[in-house]
Short mmCIF file of the N, C-alpha and C atoms (twelve columns), coordinates in Angstrom:
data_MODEL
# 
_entry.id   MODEL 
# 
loop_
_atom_site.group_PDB 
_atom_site.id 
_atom_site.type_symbol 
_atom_site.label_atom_id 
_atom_site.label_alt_id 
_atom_site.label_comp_id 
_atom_site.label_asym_id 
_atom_site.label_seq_id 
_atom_site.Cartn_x 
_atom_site.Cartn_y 
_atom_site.Cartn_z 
_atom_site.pdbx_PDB_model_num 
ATOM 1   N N  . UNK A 1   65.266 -129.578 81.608 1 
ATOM 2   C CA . UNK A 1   64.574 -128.611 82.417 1 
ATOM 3   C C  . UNK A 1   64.138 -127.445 81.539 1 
ATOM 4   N N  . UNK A 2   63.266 -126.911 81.579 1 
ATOM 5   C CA . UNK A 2   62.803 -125.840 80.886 1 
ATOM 6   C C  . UNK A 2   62.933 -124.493 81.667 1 
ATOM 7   N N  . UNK A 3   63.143 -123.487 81.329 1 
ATOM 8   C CA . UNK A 3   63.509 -121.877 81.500 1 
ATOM 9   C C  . UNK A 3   62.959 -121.258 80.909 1 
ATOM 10  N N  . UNK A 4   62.352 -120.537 81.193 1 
ATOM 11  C CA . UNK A 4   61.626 -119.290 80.539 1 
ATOM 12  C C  . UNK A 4   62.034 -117.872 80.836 1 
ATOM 13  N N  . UNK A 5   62.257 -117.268 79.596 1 
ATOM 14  C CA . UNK A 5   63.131 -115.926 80.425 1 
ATOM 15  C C  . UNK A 5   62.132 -114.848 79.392 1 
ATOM 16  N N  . UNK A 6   62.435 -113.086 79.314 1 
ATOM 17  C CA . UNK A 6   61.577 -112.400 79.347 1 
ATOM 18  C C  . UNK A 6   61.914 -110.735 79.424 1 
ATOM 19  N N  . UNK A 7   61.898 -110.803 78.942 1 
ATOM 20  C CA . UNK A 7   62.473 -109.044 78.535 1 
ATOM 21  C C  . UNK A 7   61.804 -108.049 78.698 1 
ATOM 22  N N  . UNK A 8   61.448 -106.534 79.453 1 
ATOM 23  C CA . UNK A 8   60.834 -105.291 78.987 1 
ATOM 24  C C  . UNK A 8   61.033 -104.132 79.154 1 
ATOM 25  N N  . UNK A 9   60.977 -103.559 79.076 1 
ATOM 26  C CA . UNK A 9   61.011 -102.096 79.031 1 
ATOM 27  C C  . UNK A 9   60.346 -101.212 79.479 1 
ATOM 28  N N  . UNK A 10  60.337 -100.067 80.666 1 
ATOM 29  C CA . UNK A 10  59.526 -99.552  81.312 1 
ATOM 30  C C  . UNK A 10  60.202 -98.017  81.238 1 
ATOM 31  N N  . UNK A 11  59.434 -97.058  81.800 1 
ATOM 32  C CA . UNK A 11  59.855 -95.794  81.448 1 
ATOM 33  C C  . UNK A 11  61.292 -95.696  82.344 1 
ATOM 34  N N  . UNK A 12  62.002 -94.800  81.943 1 
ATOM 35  C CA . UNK A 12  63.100 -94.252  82.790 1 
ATOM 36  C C  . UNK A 12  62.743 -93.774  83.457 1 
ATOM 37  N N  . UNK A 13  63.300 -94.380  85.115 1 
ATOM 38  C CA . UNK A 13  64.793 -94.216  84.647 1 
ATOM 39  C C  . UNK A 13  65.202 -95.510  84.860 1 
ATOM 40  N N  . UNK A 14  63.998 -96.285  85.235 1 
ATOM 41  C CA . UNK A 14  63.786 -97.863  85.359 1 
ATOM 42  C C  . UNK A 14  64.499 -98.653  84.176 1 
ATOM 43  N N  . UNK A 15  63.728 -98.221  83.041 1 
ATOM 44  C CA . UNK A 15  64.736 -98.802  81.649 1 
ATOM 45  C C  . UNK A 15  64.481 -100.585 81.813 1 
ATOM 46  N N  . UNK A 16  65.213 -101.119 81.151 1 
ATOM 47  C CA . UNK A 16  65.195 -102.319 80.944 1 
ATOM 48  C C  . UNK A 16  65.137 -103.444 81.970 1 
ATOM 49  N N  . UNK A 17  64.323 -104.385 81.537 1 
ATOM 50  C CA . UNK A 17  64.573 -105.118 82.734 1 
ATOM 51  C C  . UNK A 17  64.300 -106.909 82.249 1 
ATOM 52  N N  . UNK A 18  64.627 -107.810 83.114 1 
ATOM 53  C CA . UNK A 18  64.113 -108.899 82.458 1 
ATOM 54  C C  . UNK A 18  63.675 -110.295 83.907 1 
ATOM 55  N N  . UNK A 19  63.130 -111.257 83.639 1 
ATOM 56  C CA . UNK A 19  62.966 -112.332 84.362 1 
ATOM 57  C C  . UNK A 19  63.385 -113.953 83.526 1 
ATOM 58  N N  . UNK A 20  63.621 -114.279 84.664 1 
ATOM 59  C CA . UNK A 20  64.059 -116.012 83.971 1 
ATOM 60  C C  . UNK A 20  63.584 -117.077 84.948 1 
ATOM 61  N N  . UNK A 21  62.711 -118.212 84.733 1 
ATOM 62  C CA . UNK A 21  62.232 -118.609 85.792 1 
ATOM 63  C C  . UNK A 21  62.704 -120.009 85.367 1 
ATOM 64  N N  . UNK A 22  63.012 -120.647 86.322 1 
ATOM 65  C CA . UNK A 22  63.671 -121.815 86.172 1 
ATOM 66  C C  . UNK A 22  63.096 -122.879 87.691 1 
ATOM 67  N N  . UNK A 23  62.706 -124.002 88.112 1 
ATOM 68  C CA . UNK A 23  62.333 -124.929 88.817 1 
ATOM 69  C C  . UNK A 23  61.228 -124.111 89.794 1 
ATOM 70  N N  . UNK A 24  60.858 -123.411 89.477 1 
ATOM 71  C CA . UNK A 24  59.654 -122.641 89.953 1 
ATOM 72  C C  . UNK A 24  60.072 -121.213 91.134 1 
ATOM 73  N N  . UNK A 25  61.015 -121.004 90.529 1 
ATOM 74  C CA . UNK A 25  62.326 -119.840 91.268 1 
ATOM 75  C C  . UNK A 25  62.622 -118.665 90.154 1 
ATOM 76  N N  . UNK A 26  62.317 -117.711 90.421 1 
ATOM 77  C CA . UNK A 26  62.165 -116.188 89.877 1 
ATOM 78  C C  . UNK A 26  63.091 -115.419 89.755 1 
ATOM 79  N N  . UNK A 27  64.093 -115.381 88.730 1 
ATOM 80  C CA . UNK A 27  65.326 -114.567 88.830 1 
ATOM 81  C C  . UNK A 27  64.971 -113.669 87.945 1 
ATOM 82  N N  . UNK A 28  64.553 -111.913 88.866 1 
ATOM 83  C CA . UNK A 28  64.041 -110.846 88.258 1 
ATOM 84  C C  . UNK A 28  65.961 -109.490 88.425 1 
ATOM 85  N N  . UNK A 29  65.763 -109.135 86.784 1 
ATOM 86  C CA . UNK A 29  67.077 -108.137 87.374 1 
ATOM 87  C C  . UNK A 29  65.949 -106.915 86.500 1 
ATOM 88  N N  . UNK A 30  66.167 -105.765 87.593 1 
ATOM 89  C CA . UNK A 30  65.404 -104.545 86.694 1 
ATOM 90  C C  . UNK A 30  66.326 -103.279 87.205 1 
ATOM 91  N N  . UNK A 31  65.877 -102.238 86.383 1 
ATOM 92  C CA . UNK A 31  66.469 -101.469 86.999 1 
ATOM 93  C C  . UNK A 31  67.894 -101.192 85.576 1 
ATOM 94  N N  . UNK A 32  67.808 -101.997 84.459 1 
ATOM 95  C CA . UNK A 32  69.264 -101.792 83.995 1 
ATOM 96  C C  . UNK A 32  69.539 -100.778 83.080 1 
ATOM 97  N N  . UNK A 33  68.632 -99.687  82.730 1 
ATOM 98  C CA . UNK A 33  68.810 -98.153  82.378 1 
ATOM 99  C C  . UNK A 33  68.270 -98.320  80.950 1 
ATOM 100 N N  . UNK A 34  68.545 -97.342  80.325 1 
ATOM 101 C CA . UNK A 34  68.317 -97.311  79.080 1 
ATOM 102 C C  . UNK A 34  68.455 -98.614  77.365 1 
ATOM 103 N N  . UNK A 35  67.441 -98.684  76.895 1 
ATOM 104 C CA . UNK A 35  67.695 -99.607  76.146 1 
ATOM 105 C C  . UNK A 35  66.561 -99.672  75.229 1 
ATOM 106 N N  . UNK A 36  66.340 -100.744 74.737 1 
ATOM 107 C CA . UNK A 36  65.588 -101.181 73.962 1 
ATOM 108 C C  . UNK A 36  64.417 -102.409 73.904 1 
ATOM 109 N N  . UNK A 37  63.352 -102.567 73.680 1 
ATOM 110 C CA . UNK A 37  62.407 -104.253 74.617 1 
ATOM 111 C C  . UNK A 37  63.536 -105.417 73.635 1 
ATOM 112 N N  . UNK A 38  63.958 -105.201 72.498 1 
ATOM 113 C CA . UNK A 38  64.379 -106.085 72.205 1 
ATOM 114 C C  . UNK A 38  66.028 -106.782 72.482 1 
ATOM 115 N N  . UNK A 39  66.576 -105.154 73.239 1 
ATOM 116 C CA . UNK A 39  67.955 -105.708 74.197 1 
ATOM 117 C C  . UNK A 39  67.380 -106.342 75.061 1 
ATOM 118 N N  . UNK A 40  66.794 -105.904 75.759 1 
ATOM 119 C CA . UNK A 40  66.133 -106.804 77.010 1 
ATOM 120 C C  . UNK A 40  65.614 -108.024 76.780 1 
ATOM 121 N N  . UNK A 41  64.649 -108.607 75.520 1 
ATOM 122 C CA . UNK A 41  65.413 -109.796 75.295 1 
ATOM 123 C C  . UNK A 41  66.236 -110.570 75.180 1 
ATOM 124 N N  . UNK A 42  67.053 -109.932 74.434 1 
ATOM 125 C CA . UNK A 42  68.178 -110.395 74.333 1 
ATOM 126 C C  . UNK A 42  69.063 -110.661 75.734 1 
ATOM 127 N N  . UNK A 43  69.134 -109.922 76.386 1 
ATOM 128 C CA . UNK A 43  69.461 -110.325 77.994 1 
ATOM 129 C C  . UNK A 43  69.040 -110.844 78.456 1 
ATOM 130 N N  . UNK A 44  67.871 -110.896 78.376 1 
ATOM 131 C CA . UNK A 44  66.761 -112.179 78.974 1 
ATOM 132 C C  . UNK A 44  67.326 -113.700 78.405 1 
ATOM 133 N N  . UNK A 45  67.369 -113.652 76.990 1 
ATOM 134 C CA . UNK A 45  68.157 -114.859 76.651 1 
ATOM 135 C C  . UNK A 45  69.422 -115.280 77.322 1 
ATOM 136 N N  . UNK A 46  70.548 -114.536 76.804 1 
ATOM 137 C CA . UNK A 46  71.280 -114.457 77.759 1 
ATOM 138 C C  . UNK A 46  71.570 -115.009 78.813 1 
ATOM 139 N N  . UNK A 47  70.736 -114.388 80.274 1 
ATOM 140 C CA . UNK A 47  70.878 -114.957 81.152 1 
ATOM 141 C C  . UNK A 47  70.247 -116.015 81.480 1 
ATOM 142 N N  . UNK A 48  69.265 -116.505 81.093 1 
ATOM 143 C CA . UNK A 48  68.599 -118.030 80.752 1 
ATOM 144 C C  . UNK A 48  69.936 -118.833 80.607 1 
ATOM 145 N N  . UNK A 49  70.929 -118.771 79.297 1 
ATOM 146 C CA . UNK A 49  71.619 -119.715 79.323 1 
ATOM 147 C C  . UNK A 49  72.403 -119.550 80.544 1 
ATOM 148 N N  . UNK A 50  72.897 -118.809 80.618 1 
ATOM 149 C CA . UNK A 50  74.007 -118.768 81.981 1 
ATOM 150 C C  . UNK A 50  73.345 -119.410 82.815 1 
ATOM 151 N N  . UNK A 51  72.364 -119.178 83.594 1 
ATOM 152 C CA . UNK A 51  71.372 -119.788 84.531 1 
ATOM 153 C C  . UNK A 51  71.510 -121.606 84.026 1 
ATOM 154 N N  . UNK A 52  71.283 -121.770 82.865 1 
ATOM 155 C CA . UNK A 52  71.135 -123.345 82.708 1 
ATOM 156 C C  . UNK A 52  72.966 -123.905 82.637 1 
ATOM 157 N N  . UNK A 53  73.547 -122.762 82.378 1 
ATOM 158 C CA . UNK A 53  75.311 -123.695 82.758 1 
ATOM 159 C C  . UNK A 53  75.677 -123.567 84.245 1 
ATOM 160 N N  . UNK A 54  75.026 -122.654 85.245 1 
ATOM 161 C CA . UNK A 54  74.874 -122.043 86.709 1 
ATOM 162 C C  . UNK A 54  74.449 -123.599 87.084 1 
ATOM 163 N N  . UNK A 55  73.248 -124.277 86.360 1 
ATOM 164 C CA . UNK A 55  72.603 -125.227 87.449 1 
ATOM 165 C C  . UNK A 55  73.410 -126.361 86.621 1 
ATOM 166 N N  . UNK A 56  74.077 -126.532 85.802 1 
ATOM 167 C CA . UNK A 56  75.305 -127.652 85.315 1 
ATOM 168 C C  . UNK A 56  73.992 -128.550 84.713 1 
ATOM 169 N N  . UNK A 57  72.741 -128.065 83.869 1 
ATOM 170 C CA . UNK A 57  71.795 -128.996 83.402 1 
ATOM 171 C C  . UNK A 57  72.647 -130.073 82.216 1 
ATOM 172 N N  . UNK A 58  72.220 -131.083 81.909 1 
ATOM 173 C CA . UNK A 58  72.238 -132.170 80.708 1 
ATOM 174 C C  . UNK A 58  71.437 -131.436 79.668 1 
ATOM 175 N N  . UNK A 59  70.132 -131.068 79.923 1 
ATOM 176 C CA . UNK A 59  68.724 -131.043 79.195 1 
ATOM 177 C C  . UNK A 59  68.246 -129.757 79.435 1 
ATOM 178 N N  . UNK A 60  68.289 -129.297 78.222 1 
ATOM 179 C CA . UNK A 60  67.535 -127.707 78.793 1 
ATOM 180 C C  . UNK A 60  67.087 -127.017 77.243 1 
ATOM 181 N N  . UNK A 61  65.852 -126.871 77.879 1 
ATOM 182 C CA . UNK A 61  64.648 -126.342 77.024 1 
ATOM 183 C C  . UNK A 61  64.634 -124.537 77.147 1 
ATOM 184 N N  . UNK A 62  64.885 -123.704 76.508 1 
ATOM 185 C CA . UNK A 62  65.220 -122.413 76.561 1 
ATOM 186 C C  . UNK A 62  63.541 -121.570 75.805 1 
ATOM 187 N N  . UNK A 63  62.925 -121.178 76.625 1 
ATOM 188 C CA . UNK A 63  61.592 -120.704 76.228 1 
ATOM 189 C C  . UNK A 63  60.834 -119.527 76.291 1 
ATOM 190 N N  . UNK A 64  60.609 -118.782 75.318 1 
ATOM 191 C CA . UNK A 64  61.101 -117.068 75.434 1 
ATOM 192 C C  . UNK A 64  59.899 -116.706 74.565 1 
ATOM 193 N N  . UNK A 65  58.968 -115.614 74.824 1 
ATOM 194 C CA . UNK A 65  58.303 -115.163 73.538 1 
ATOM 195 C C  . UNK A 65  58.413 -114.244 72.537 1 
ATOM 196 N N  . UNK A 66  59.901 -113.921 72.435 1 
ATOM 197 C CA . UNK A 66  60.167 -112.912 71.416 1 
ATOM 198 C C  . UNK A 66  60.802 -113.576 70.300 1 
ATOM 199 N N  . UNK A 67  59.647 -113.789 69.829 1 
ATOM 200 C CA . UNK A 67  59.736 -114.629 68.185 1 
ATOM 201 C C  . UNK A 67  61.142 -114.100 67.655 1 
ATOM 202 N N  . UNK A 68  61.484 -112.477 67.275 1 
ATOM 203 C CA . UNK A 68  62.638 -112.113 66.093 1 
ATOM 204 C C  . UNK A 68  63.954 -112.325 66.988 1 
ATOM 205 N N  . UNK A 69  63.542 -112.196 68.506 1 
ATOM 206 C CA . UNK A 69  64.902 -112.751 69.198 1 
ATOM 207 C C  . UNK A 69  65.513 -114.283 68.662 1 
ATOM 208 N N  . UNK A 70  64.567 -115.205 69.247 1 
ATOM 209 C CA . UNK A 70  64.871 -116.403 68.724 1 
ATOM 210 C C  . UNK A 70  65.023 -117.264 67.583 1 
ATOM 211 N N  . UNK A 71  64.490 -116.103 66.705 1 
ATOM 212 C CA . UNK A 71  64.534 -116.575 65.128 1 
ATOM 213 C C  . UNK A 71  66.240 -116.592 64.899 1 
ATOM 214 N N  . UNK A 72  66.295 -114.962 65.698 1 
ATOM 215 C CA . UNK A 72  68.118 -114.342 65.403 1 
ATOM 216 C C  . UNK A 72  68.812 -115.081 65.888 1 
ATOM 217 N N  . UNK A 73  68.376 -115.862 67.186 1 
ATOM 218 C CA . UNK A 73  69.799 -116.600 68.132 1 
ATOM 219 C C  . UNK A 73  69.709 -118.044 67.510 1 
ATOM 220 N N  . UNK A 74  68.398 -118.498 66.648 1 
ATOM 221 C CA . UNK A 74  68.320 -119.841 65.844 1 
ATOM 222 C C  . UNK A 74  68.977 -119.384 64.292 1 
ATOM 223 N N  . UNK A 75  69.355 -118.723 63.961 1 
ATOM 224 C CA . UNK A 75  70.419 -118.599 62.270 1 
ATOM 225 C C  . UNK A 75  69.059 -118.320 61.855 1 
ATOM 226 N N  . UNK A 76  67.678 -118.544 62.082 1 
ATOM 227 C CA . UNK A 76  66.728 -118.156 61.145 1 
ATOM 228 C C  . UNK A 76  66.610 -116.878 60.499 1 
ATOM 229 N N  . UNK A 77  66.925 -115.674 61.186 1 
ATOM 230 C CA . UNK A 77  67.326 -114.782 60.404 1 
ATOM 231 C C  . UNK A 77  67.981 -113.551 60.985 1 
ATOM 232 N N  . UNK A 78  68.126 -113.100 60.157 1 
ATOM 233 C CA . UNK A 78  69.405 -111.803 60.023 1 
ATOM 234 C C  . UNK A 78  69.749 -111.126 61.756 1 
ATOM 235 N N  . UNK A 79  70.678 -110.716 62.195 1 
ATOM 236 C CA . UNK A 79  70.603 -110.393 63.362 1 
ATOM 237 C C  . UNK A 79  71.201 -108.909 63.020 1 
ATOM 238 N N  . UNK A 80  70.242 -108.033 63.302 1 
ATOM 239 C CA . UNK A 80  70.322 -106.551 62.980 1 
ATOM 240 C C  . UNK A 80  71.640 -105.970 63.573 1 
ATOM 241 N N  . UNK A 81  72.362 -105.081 62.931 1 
ATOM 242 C CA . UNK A 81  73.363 -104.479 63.775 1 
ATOM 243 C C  . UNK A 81  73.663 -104.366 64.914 1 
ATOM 244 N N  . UNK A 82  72.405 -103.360 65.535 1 
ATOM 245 C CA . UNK A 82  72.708 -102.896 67.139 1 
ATOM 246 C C  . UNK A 82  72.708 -104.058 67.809 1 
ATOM 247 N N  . UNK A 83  72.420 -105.584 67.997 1 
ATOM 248 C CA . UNK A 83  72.583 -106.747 68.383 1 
ATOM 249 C C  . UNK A 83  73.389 -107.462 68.244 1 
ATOM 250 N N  . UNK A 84  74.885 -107.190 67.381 1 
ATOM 251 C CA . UNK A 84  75.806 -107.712 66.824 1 
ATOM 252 C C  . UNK A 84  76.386 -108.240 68.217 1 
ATOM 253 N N  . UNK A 85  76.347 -107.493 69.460 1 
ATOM 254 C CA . UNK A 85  77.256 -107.488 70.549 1 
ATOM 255 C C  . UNK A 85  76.316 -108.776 71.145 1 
ATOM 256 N N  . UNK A 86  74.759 -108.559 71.480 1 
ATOM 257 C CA . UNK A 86  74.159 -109.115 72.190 1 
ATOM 258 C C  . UNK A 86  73.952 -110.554 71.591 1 
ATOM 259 N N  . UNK A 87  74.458 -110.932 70.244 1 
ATOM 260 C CA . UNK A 87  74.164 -111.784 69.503 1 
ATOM 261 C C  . UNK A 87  75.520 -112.805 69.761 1 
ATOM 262 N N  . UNK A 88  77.075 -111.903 69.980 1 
ATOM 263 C CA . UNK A 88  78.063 -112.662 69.766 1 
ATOM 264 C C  . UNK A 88  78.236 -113.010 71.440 1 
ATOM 265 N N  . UNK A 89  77.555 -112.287 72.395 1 
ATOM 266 C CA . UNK A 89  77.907 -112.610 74.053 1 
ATOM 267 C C  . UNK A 89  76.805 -114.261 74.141 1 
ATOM 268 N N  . UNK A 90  75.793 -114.301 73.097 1 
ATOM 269 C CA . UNK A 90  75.101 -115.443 73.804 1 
ATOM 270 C C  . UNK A 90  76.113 -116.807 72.806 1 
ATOM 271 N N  . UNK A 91  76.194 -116.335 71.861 1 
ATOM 272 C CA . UNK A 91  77.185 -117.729 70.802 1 
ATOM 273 C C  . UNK A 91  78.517 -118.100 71.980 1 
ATOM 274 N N  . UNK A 92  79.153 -116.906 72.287 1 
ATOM 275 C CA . UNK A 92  80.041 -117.511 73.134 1 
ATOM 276 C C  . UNK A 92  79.719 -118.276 74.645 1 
ATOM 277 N N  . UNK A 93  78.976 -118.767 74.783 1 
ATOM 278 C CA . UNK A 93  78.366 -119.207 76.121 1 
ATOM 279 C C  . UNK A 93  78.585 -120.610 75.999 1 
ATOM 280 N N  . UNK A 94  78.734 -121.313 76.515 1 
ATOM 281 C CA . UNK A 94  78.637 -122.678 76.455 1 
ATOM 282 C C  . UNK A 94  77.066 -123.188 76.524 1 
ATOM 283 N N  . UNK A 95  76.764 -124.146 76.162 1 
ATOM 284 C CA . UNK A 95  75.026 -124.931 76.079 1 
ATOM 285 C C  . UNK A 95  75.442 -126.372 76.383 1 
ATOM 286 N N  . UNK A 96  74.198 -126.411 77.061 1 
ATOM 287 C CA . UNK A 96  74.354 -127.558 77.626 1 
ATOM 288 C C  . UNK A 96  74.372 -128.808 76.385 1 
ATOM 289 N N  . UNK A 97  74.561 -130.047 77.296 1 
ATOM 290 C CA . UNK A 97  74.774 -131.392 75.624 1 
ATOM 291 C C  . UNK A 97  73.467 -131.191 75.250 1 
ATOM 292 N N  . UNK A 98  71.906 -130.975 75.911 1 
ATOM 293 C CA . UNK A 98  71.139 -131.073 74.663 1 
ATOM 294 C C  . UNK A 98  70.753 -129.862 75.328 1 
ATOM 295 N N  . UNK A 99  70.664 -129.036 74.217 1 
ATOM 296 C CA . UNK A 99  69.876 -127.491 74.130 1 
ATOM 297 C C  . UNK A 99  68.821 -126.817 73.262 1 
ATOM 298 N N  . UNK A 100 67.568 -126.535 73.865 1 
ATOM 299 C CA . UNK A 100 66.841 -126.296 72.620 1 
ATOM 300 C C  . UNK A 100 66.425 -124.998 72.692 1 
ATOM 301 N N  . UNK A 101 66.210 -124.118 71.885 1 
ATOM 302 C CA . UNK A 101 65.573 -122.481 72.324 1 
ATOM 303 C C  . UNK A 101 64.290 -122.818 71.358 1 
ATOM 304 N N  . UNK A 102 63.159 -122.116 72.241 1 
ATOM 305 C CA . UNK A 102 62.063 -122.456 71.640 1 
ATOM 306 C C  . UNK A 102 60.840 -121.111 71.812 1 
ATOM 307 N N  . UNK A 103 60.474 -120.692 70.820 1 
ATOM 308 C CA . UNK A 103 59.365 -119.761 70.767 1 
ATOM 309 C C  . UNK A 103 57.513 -120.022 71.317 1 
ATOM 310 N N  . UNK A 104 57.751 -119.606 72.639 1 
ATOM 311 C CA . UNK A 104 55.578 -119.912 72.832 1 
ATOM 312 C C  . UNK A 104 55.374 -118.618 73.093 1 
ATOM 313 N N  . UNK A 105 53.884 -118.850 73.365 1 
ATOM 314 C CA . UNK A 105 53.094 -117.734 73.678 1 
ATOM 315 C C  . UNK A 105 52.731 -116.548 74.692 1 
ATOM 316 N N  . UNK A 106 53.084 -115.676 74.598 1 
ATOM 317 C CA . UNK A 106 52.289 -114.748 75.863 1 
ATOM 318 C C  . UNK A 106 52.310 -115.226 77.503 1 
ATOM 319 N N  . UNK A 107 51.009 -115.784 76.827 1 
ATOM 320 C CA . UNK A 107 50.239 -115.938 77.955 1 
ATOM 321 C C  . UNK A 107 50.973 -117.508 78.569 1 
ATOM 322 N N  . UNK A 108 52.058 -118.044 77.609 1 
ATOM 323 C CA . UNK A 108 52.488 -119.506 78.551 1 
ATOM 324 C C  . UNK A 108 54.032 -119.345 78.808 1 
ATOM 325 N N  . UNK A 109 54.184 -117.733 78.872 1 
ATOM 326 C CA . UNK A 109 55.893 -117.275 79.660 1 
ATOM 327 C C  . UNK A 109 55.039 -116.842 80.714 1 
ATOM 328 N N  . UNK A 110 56.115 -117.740 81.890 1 
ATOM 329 C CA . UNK A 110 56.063 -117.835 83.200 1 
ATOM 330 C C  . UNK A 110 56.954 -116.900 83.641 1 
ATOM 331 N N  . UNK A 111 58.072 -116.361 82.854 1 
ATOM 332 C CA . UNK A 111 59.143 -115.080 82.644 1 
ATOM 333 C C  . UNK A 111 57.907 -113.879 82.982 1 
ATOM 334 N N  . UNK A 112 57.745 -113.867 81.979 1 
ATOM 335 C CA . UNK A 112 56.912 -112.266 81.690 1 
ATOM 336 C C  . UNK A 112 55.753 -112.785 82.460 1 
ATOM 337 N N  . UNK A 113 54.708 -113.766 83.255 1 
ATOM 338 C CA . UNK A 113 53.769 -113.273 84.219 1 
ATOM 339 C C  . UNK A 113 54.560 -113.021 85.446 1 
ATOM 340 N N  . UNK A 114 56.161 -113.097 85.823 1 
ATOM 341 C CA . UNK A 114 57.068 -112.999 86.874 1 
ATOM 342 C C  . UNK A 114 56.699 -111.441 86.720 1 
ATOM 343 N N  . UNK A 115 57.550 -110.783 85.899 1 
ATOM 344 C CA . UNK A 115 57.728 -109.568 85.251 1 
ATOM 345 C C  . UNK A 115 56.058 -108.634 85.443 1 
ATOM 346 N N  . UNK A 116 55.509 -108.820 85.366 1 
ATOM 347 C CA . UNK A 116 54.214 -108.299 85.309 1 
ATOM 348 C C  . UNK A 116 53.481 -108.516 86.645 1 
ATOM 349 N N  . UNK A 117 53.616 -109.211 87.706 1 
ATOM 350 C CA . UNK A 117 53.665 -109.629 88.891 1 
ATOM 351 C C  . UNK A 117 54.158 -109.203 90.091 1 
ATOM 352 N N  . UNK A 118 55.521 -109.003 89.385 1 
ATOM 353 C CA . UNK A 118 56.456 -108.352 90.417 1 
ATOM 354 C C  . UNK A 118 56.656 -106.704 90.063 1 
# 
């Protein structure tokens, strides 16, 4: 199953917020205060996986457009300090038997047209 999740950032006192869309069902959390667009990825990731151990998937395709997020949560590269936390909450998660996290485009996160929509 594929998931698309989605991170952003809006002025305070709104602050961070993210979407994860999964079987054509919209799980928007906003509202979570102060932060950063790239915590909010990172939460966005995050709760993607939870969401795919929530629905007990086999197969799950994890699909996000924040390239340096997913580079960081794929070992591709360095995961900056202030993410140390947000980096070690998604390793400890369980993944399903086949799991893939995968980087597309813009305009083909169904996350962020949720996010921009709602």
């Amino acid at each position: 199953m594929k998931i698309f999740f989605d991170g952003g950032l809006r002025p305070l006192p709104a602050g961070m917020e993210f979407a994860v869309v999964a079987a054509g069902r919209s799980h928007i959390e906003r509202g979570l205060g102060p932060g950063t667009s790239m915590a909010a990825e990172w939460l966005a990731l995050i709760a993607a996986l939870r969401l795919a151990n929530q629905l007990d998937l086999a197969d799950a395709v994890l699909l996000g457009d924040a390239a340096a997020v997913i580079a960081q949560a794929n070992g591709i590269i360095k995961v900056p300090r202030a993410h140390h936390a947000h980096h070690a909450a998604y390793l400890a998660l369980p993944r399903p038997p086949r799991f893939r996290l995968r980087h597309i485009k813009r305009t083909q996160n169904l996350a962020g047209i949720a996010l921009e929509k709602g």
